[in-house]
């Protein structure tokens, strides 16, 4: 949880100040370099000077989560709060991973106690390179969902790779599949290889044949077929 007990606890006013500074930094142009440097320094100093984590509390032997002002984010209904998000981060309102009876679930962080996913799973973690995504694991196989509960990748993956150019590539057995963010499209693991290069169509190899993936439904298009039809394919290119 990266909670630093040696720092003073931030307040909601501190969160407001931090967000205002961050918005100001983003609004400054490259020509305003001195002002940008000053604002960035102020933002960094504020970030490092306070403890921004919500408070895990216990009630009746169960754990819950409180906001910086003491209001309830997650009622005390769980054996453990498995992850928290700093209250000044862009992911402050993300649902929280919890544990009950040794099983993992996800609960909304709005005080309601409503479950996004019930505590029925072997393991759940936040994807480090994409904190808005959650990795759900059962029986050694992984899937990916959003905080809303929307499934991006079903639990078929053995390996998940870091997002690259809007593609979340995974491997199931000896085959590759992906989820394409810009197209909100899931592609089944049918491919020998997949690559999401920058400023180029996503490349695919199926049964030794090179090609691309249709932007309409993800079906395979050989290089020769694409040259003839110029069908819209996944990935951006110049």
PDB file of C-alpha atoms in Angstrom:
ATOM      1  CA  UNK A   1       0.000   0.000   0.000  1.00  0.00           C
ATOM      2  CA  UNK A   2       3.081   2.228   0.182  1.00  0.00           C
ATOM      3  CA  UNK A   3       1.781   3.952   3.261  1.00  0.00           C
ATOM      4  CA  UNK A   4       4.410   6.131   4.947  1.00  0.00           C
ATOM      5  CA  UNK A   5       3.538   6.562   8.617  1.00  0.00           C
ATOM      6  CA  UNK A   6       6.337   9.122   9.078  1.00  0.00           C
ATOM      7  CA  UNK A   7       4.560  11.713   6.969  1.00  0.00           C
ATOM      8  CA  UNK A   8       1.688  13.947   7.936  1.00  0.00           C
ATOM      9  CA  UNK A   9      -1.644  12.711   6.577  1.00  0.00           C
ATOM     10  CA  UNK A  10      -2.909  14.771   3.651  1.00  0.00           C
ATOM     11  CA  UNK A  11      -6.284  16.495   3.848  1.00  0.00           C
ATOM     12  CA  UNK A  12      -8.957  16.949   1.192  1.00  0.00           C
ATOM     13  CA  UNK A  13      -7.740  20.540   0.900  1.00  0.00           C
ATOM     14  CA  UNK A  14      -4.269  19.213   0.059  1.00  0.00           C
ATOM     15  CA  UNK A  15      -5.810  16.992  -2.609  1.00  0.00           C
ATOM     16  CA  UNK A  16      -7.588  20.029  -4.092  1.00  0.00           C
ATOM     17  CA  UNK A  17      -4.343  22.030  -4.112  1.00  0.00           C
ATOM     18  CA  UNK A  18      -2.468  19.158  -5.741  1.00  0.00           C
ATOM     19  CA  UNK A  19      -5.034  18.749  -8.520  1.00  0.00           C
ATOM     20  CA  UNK A  20      -5.033  22.503  -9.188  1.00  0.00           C
ATOM     21  CA  UNK A  21      -1.230  22.513  -9.462  1.00  0.00           C
ATOM     22  CA  UNK A  22      -1.320  19.481 -11.766  1.00  0.00           C
ATOM     23  CA  UNK A  23      -3.936  21.131 -13.984  1.00  0.00           C
ATOM     24  CA  UNK A  24      -1.809  24.282 -14.112  1.00  0.00           C
ATOM     25  CA  UNK A  25       1.279  22.292 -15.104  1.00  0.00           C
ATOM     26  CA  UNK A  26      -0.607  20.628 -17.967  1.00  0.00           C
ATOM     27  CA  UNK A  27      -1.919  23.996 -19.174  1.00  0.00           C
ATOM     28  CA  UNK A  28       1.515  25.604 -19.522  1.00  0.00           C
ATOM     29  CA  UNK A  29       3.149  25.601 -22.940  1.00  0.00           C
ATOM     30  CA  UNK A  30       6.702  24.486 -23.708  1.00  0.00           C
ATOM     31  CA  UNK A  31       7.681  28.154 -24.102  1.00  0.00           C
ATOM     32  CA  UNK A  32       6.759  28.814 -20.467  1.00  0.00           C
ATOM     33  CA  UNK A  33       9.679  26.681 -19.308  1.00  0.00           C
ATOM     34  CA  UNK A  34      10.544  28.617 -16.159  1.00  0.00           C
ATOM     35  CA  UNK A  35       6.953  28.572 -14.923  1.00  0.00           C
ATOM     36  CA  UNK A  36       6.654  24.907 -15.864  1.00  0.00           C
ATOM     37  CA  UNK A  37       9.789  24.056 -13.880  1.00  0.00           C
ATOM     38  CA  UNK A  38       8.536  25.978 -10.850  1.00  0.00           C
ATOM     39  CA  UNK A  39       5.108  24.352 -10.942  1.00  0.00           C
ATOM     40  CA  UNK A  40       6.612  20.893 -11.430  1.00  0.00           C
ATOM     41  CA  UNK A  41       8.900  21.464  -8.446  1.00  0.00           C
ATOM     42  CA  UNK A  42       5.982  22.624  -6.270  1.00  0.00           C
ATOM     43  CA  UNK A  43       3.980  19.574  -7.343  1.00  0.00           C
ATOM     44  CA  UNK A  44       6.839  17.211  -6.519  1.00  0.00           C
ATOM     45  CA  UNK A  45       7.448  18.806  -3.122  1.00  0.00           C
ATOM     46  CA  UNK A  46       3.771  18.559  -2.200  1.00  0.00           C
ATOM     47  CA  UNK A  47       3.619  14.942  -3.376  1.00  0.00           C
ATOM     48  CA  UNK A  48       6.624  13.901  -1.282  1.00  0.00           C
ATOM     49  CA  UNK A  49       5.726  15.831   1.863  1.00  0.00           C
ATOM     50  CA  UNK A  50       2.424  14.111   2.736  1.00  0.00           C
ATOM     51  CA  UNK A  51       0.874  10.662   3.158  1.00  0.00           C
ATOM     52  CA  UNK A  52      -1.883  10.479   0.525  1.00  0.00           C
ATOM     53  CA  UNK A  53      -3.119   6.982   1.258  1.00  0.00           C
ATOM     54  CA  UNK A  54      -6.621   6.362   2.641  1.00  0.00           C
ATOM     55  CA  UNK A  55      -6.826   4.714   6.058  1.00  0.00           C
ATOM     56  CA  UNK A  56      -7.453   1.002   6.515  1.00  0.00           C
ATOM     57  CA  UNK A  57      -9.567   0.590   9.662  1.00  0.00           C
ATOM     58  CA  UNK A  58     -10.951  -2.370  11.594  1.00  0.00           C
ATOM     59  CA  UNK A  59     -14.412  -2.884  12.995  1.00  0.00           C
ATOM     60  CA  UNK A  60     -15.720  -6.143  14.424  1.00  0.00           C
ATOM     61  CA  UNK A  61     -12.625  -7.960  13.181  1.00  0.00           C
ATOM     62  CA  UNK A  62     -13.169  -6.827   9.569  1.00  0.00           C
ATOM     63  CA  UNK A  63     -11.292  -4.266   7.504  1.00  0.00           C
ATOM     64  CA  UNK A  64     -12.637  -1.248   5.653  1.00  0.00           C
ATOM     65  CA  UNK A  65     -11.293   1.947   4.144  1.00  0.00           C
ATOM     66  CA  UNK A  66     -11.702   5.603   5.138  1.00  0.00           C
ATOM     67  CA  UNK A  67     -11.042   8.719   3.094  1.00  0.00           C
ATOM     68  CA  UNK A  68      -8.740  11.494   4.306  1.00  0.00           C
ATOM     69  CA  UNK A  69     -11.675  13.241   5.991  1.00  0.00           C
ATOM     70  CA  UNK A  70     -12.788  10.073   7.782  1.00  0.00           C
ATOM     71  CA  UNK A  71     -15.718   9.298   5.480  1.00  0.00           C
ATOM     72  CA  UNK A  72     -16.216   5.648   4.534  1.00  0.00           C
ATOM     73  CA  UNK A  73     -14.910   4.508   1.156  1.00  0.00           C
ATOM     74  CA  UNK A  74     -15.304   0.784   1.840  1.00  0.00           C
ATOM     75  CA  UNK A  75     -17.400  -0.559   4.757  1.00  0.00           C
ATOM     76  CA  UNK A  76     -15.614  -2.871   7.217  1.00  0.00           C
ATOM     77  CA  UNK A  77     -16.872  -6.167   5.762  1.00  0.00           C
ATOM     78  CA  UNK A  78     -13.704  -7.888   4.584  1.00  0.00           C
ATOM     79  CA  UNK A  79     -10.853  -9.959   5.984  1.00  0.00           C
ATOM     80  CA  UNK A  80      -8.349  -7.678   4.242  1.00  0.00           C
ATOM     81  CA  UNK A  81      -8.056  -4.621   2.026  1.00  0.00           C
ATOM     82  CA  UNK A  82      -5.552  -5.808  -0.577  1.00  0.00           C
ATOM     83  CA  UNK A  83      -4.803  -2.550  -2.388  1.00  0.00           C
ATOM     84  CA  UNK A  84      -5.444   1.178  -2.087  1.00  0.00           C
ATOM     85  CA  UNK A  85      -4.985   4.165  -4.382  1.00  0.00           C
ATOM     86  CA  UNK A  86      -3.433   7.468  -3.317  1.00  0.00           C
ATOM     87  CA  UNK A  87      -6.198  10.040  -2.971  1.00  0.00           C
ATOM     88  CA  UNK A  88      -4.406  12.617  -5.148  1.00  0.00           C
ATOM     89  CA  UNK A  89      -3.808  10.222  -8.042  1.00  0.00           C
ATOM     90  CA  UNK A  90      -5.805   9.961 -11.237  1.00  0.00           C
ATOM     91  CA  UNK A  91      -6.992   6.565  -9.981  1.00  0.00           C
ATOM     92  CA  UNK A  92      -8.208   7.724  -6.564  1.00  0.00           C
ATOM     93  CA  UNK A  93     -11.773   6.563  -7.188  1.00  0.00           C
ATOM     94  CA  UNK A  94     -10.837   3.163  -8.605  1.00  0.00           C
ATOM     95  CA  UNK A  95     -12.555   0.178  -7.008  1.00  0.00           C
ATOM     96  CA  UNK A  96     -10.553  -1.594  -4.305  1.00  0.00           C
ATOM     97  CA  UNK A  97      -9.305  -5.191  -4.239  1.00  0.00           C
ATOM     98  CA  UNK A  98     -10.464  -7.037  -1.119  1.00  0.00           C
ATOM     99  CA  UNK A  99     -10.098 -10.514   0.383  1.00  0.00           C
ATOM    100  CA  UNK A 100     -12.765 -12.577   2.141  1.00  0.00           C
ATOM    101  CA  UNK A 101     -12.278 -16.202   3.131  1.00  0.00           C
ATOM    102  CA  UNK A 102      -9.005 -16.333   1.214  1.00  0.00           C
ATOM    103  CA  UNK A 103     -10.721 -15.351  -2.037  1.00  0.00           C
ATOM    104  CA  UNK A 104     -10.244 -12.096  -3.930  1.00  0.00           C
ATOM    105  CA  UNK A 105     -12.890  -9.659  -5.128  1.00  0.00           C
ATOM    106  CA  UNK A 106     -13.311  -5.998  -6.106  1.00  0.00           C
ATOM    107  CA  UNK A 107     -15.532  -3.471  -4.304  1.00  0.00           C
ATOM    108  CA  UNK A 108     -16.533   0.063  -5.264  1.00  0.00           C
ATOM    109  CA  UNK A 109     -14.766   2.832  -3.319  1.00  0.00           C
ATOM    110  CA  UNK A 110     -17.857   5.035  -2.993  1.00  0.00           C
ATOM    111  CA  UNK A 111     -19.024   3.899   0.454  1.00  0.00           C
ATOM    112  CA  UNK A 112     -21.793   1.705  -0.926  1.00  0.00           C
ATOM    113  CA  UNK A 113     -20.045  -1.617  -0.413  1.00  0.00           C
ATOM    114  CA  UNK A 114     -21.311  -2.728  -3.836  1.00  0.00           C
ATOM    115  CA  UNK A 115     -19.176  -5.447  -5.390  1.00  0.00           C
ATOM    116  CA  UNK A 116     -17.718  -5.147  -8.880  1.00  0.00           C
ATOM    117  CA  UNK A 117     -16.559  -8.764  -8.627  1.00  0.00           C
ATOM    118  CA  UNK A 118     -17.529 -11.102  -5.768  1.00  0.00           C
ATOM    119  CA  UNK A 119     -14.827 -12.634  -3.571  1.00  0.00           C
ATOM    120  CA  UNK A 120     -14.655 -15.829  -5.603  1.00  0.00           C
ATOM    121  CA  UNK A 121     -11.276 -15.589  -7.339  1.00  0.00           C
ATOM    122  CA  UNK A 122      -7.819 -17.081  -6.724  1.00  0.00           C
ATOM    123  CA  UNK A 123      -6.066 -13.733  -7.097  1.00  0.00           C
ATOM    124  CA  UNK A 124      -6.681 -10.203  -8.358  1.00  0.00           C
ATOM    125  CA  UNK A 125      -4.089  -7.482  -8.879  1.00  0.00           C
ATOM    126  CA  UNK A 126      -3.842  -4.040 -10.448  1.00  0.00           C
ATOM    127  CA  UNK A 127      -1.962  -4.002 -13.736  1.00  0.00           C
ATOM    128  CA  UNK A 128       1.077  -1.842 -12.932  1.00  0.00           C
ATOM    129  CA  UNK A 129       1.459  -0.438 -16.426  1.00  0.00           C
ATOM    130  CA  UNK A 130      -2.297   0.246 -16.712  1.00  0.00           C
ATOM    131  CA  UNK A 131      -3.754   0.973 -13.242  1.00  0.00           C
ATOM    132  CA  UNK A 132      -7.297   1.252 -14.620  1.00  0.00           C
ATOM    133  CA  UNK A 133      -7.100  -2.485 -15.426  1.00  0.00           C
ATOM    134  CA  UNK A 134      -7.326  -5.452 -13.060  1.00  0.00           C
ATOM    135  CA  UNK A 135      -5.785  -8.874 -13.634  1.00  0.00           C
ATOM    136  CA  UNK A 136      -8.126 -11.658 -12.468  1.00  0.00           C
ATOM    137  CA  UNK A 137      -6.593 -15.115 -12.040  1.00  0.00           C
ATOM    138  CA  UNK A 138      -8.218 -18.509 -11.538  1.00  0.00           C
ATOM    139  CA  UNK A 139      -6.703 -21.934 -12.043  1.00  0.00           C
ATOM    140  CA  UNK A 140      -3.466 -20.406 -13.325  1.00  0.00           C
ATOM    141  CA  UNK A 141      -5.197 -18.527 -16.145  1.00  0.00           C
ATOM    142  CA  UNK A 142      -5.468 -14.739 -16.263  1.00  0.00           C
ATOM    143  CA  UNK A 143      -8.013 -12.300 -17.618  1.00  0.00           C
ATOM    144  CA  UNK A 144      -8.337  -8.497 -17.583  1.00  0.00           C
ATOM    145  CA  UNK A 145     -11.273  -6.310 -16.564  1.00  0.00           C
ATOM    146  CA  UNK A 146     -11.860  -2.592 -16.091  1.00  0.00           C
ATOM    147  CA  UNK A 147     -12.931  -1.067 -12.787  1.00  0.00           C
ATOM    148  CA  UNK A 148     -16.481  -1.008 -14.137  1.00  0.00           C
ATOM    149  CA  UNK A 149     -16.393  -4.794 -14.330  1.00  0.00           C
ATOM    150  CA  UNK A 150     -16.235  -4.812 -18.131  1.00  0.00           C
ATOM    151  CA  UNK A 151     -14.198  -7.761 -19.374  1.00  0.00           C
ATOM    152  CA  UNK A 152     -11.399  -6.970 -21.821  1.00  0.00           C
ATOM    153  CA  UNK A 153      -9.722 -10.391 -21.919  1.00  0.00           C
ATOM    154  CA  UNK A 154     -11.375 -13.575 -20.625  1.00  0.00           C
ATOM    155  CA  UNK A 155      -9.461 -15.856 -18.272  1.00  0.00           C
ATOM    156  CA  UNK A 156      -7.531 -17.736 -20.923  1.00  0.00           C
ATOM    157  CA  UNK A 157      -4.121 -16.027 -20.760  1.00  0.00           C
ATOM    158  CA  UNK A 158      -0.957 -17.667 -19.465  1.00  0.00           C
ATOM    159  CA  UNK A 159       1.088 -14.492 -20.037  1.00  0.00           C
ATOM    160  CA  UNK A 160       0.023 -10.840 -20.209  1.00  0.00           C
ATOM    161  CA  UNK A 161       2.351  -8.300 -21.809  1.00  0.00           C
ATOM    162  CA  UNK A 162       2.554  -4.594 -21.009  1.00  0.00           C
ATOM    163  CA  UNK A 163       0.213  -2.439 -23.109  1.00  0.00           C
ATOM    164  CA  UNK A 164       1.872  -1.205 -26.275  1.00  0.00           C
ATOM    165  CA  UNK A 165       0.456   1.372 -28.695  1.00  0.00           C
ATOM    166  CA  UNK A 166      -3.115   0.732 -27.628  1.00  0.00           C
ATOM    167  CA  UNK A 167      -2.812  -3.065 -27.693  1.00  0.00           C
ATOM    168  CA  UNK A 168      -2.869  -5.439 -24.740  1.00  0.00           C
ATOM    169  CA  UNK A 169      -1.245  -8.599 -26.121  1.00  0.00           C
ATOM    170  CA  UNK A 170      -1.463 -11.928 -24.306  1.00  0.00           C
ATOM    171  CA  UNK A 171      -0.350 -15.507 -24.823  1.00  0.00           C
ATOM    172  CA  UNK A 172      -2.524 -18.580 -24.262  1.00  0.00           C
ATOM    173  CA  UNK A 173      -0.575 -21.797 -24.720  1.00  0.00           C
ATOM    174  CA  UNK A 174       1.566 -21.175 -27.795  1.00  0.00           C
ATOM    175  CA  UNK A 175      -0.846 -18.707 -29.412  1.00  0.00           C
ATOM    176  CA  UNK A 176      -1.222 -14.937 -29.173  1.00  0.00           C
ATOM    177  CA  UNK A 177      -4.307 -12.743 -28.929  1.00  0.00           C
ATOM    178  CA  UNK A 178      -4.972  -9.125 -27.980  1.00  0.00           C
ATOM    179  CA  UNK A 179      -7.399  -6.449 -26.931  1.00  0.00           C
ATOM    180  CA  UNK A 180      -7.229  -3.242 -28.999  1.00  0.00           C
ATOM    181  CA  UNK A 181      -8.177  -0.207 -26.891  1.00  0.00           C
ATOM    182  CA  UNK A 182      -8.895   2.262 -29.694  1.00  0.00           C
ATOM    183  CA  UNK A 183     -11.306  -0.213 -31.310  1.00  0.00           C
ATOM    184  CA  UNK A 184     -12.637  -1.844 -28.124  1.00  0.00           C
ATOM    185  CA  UNK A 185     -12.004  -5.140 -29.872  1.00  0.00           C
ATOM    186  CA  UNK A 186     -10.990  -8.545 -28.490  1.00  0.00           C
ATOM    187  CA  UNK A 187      -8.999 -10.830 -30.796  1.00  0.00           C
ATOM    188  CA  UNK A 188      -8.921 -14.521 -29.887  1.00  0.00           C
ATOM    189  CA  UNK A 189      -5.555 -16.262 -29.352  1.00  0.00           C
ATOM    190  CA  UNK A 190      -5.193 -17.816 -32.819  1.00  0.00           C
ATOM    191  CA  UNK A 191      -1.847 -16.389 -33.910  1.00  0.00           C
ATOM    192  CA  UNK A 192       1.789 -17.548 -34.048  1.00  0.00           C
ATOM    193  CA  UNK A 193       2.839 -13.973 -33.319  1.00  0.00           C
ATOM    194  CA  UNK A 194       1.386 -10.474 -32.910  1.00  0.00           C
ATOM    195  CA  UNK A 195       3.149  -7.126 -32.863  1.00  0.00           C
ATOM    196  CA  UNK A 196       1.788  -3.632 -32.195  1.00  0.00           C
ATOM    197  CA  UNK A 197       4.392  -1.323 -33.705  1.00  0.00           C
ATOM    198  CA  UNK A 198       4.125   2.457 -33.458  1.00  0.00           C
ATOM    199  CA  UNK A 199       2.720   4.239 -36.526  1.00  0.00           C
ATOM    200  CA  UNK A 200       2.132   0.980 -38.379  1.00  0.00           C
ATOM    201  CA  UNK A 201      -0.639  -1.601 -38.722  1.00  0.00           C
ATOM    202  CA  UNK A 202      -0.565  -4.313 -36.059  1.00  0.00           C
ATOM    203  CA  UNK A 203       1.170  -7.273 -37.688  1.00  0.00           C
ATOM    204  CA  UNK A 204       0.040 -10.879 -37.290  1.00  0.00           C
ATOM    205  CA  UNK A 205       1.365 -14.291 -38.252  1.00  0.00           C
ATOM    206  CA  UNK A 206      -1.132 -17.144 -38.553  1.00  0.00           C
ATOM    207  CA  UNK A 207       0.012 -20.662 -39.418  1.00  0.00           C
ATOM    208  CA  UNK A 208       3.207 -19.205 -40.845  1.00  0.00           C
ATOM    209  CA  UNK A 209       1.438 -16.618 -43.032  1.00  0.00           C
ATOM    210  CA  UNK A 210       2.012 -12.882 -42.402  1.00  0.00           C
ATOM    211  CA  UNK A 211      -0.802 -10.371 -42.428  1.00  0.00           C
ATOM    212  CA  UNK A 212      -2.961  -7.943 -40.462  1.00  0.00           C
ATOM    213  CA  UNK A 213      -6.143  -7.860 -38.362  1.00  0.00           C
ATOM    214  CA  UNK A 214      -9.413  -6.361 -39.579  1.00  0.00           C
ATOM    215  CA  UNK A 215     -10.551  -3.291 -37.660  1.00  0.00           C
ATOM    216  CA  UNK A 216     -14.176  -4.372 -38.012  1.00  0.00           C
ATOM    217  CA  UNK A 217     -14.059  -7.725 -36.258  1.00  0.00           C
ATOM    218  CA  UNK A 218     -10.393  -8.729 -35.894  1.00  0.00           C
ATOM    219  CA  UNK A 219     -10.360 -11.398 -38.622  1.00  0.00           C
ATOM    220  CA  UNK A 220      -7.057 -12.223 -40.288  1.00  0.00           C
ATOM    221  CA  UNK A 221      -6.132 -10.558 -43.587  1.00  0.00           C
ATOM    222  CA  UNK A 222      -3.040 -11.719 -45.478  1.00  0.00           C
ATOM    223  CA  UNK A 223      -0.619  -9.114 -46.788  1.00  0.00           C
ATOM    224  CA  UNK A 224      -1.691  -9.903 -50.343  1.00  0.00           C
ATOM    225  CA  UNK A 225      -5.396  -9.576 -49.506  1.00  0.00           C
ATOM    226  CA  UNK A 226      -4.803  -6.231 -47.786  1.00  0.00           C
ATOM    227  CA  UNK A 227      -2.881  -4.838 -50.775  1.00  0.00           C
ATOM    228  CA  UNK A 228      -5.813  -5.756 -53.000  1.00  0.00           C
ATOM    229  CA  UNK A 229      -8.688  -4.573 -50.799  1.00  0.00           C
ATOM    230  CA  UNK A 230      -7.039  -1.952 -48.519  1.00  0.00           C
ATOM    231  CA  UNK A 231      -9.511  -2.968 -45.807  1.00  0.00           C
ATOM    232  CA  UNK A 232      -9.172  -0.963 -42.599  1.00  0.00           C
ATOM    233  CA  UNK A 233      -6.921  -2.842 -40.180  1.00  0.00           C
ATOM    234  CA  UNK A 234      -5.946  -2.533 -36.510  1.00  0.00           C
ATOM    235  CA  UNK A 235      -3.175  -0.081 -35.670  1.00  0.00           C
ATOM    236  CA  UNK A 236      -2.348   3.396 -36.881  1.00  0.00           C
ATOM    237  CA  UNK A 237       0.059   4.177 -39.655  1.00  0.00           C
ATOM    238  CA  UNK A 238       1.284   7.117 -41.735  1.00  0.00           C
TER     239      UNK A 238
END
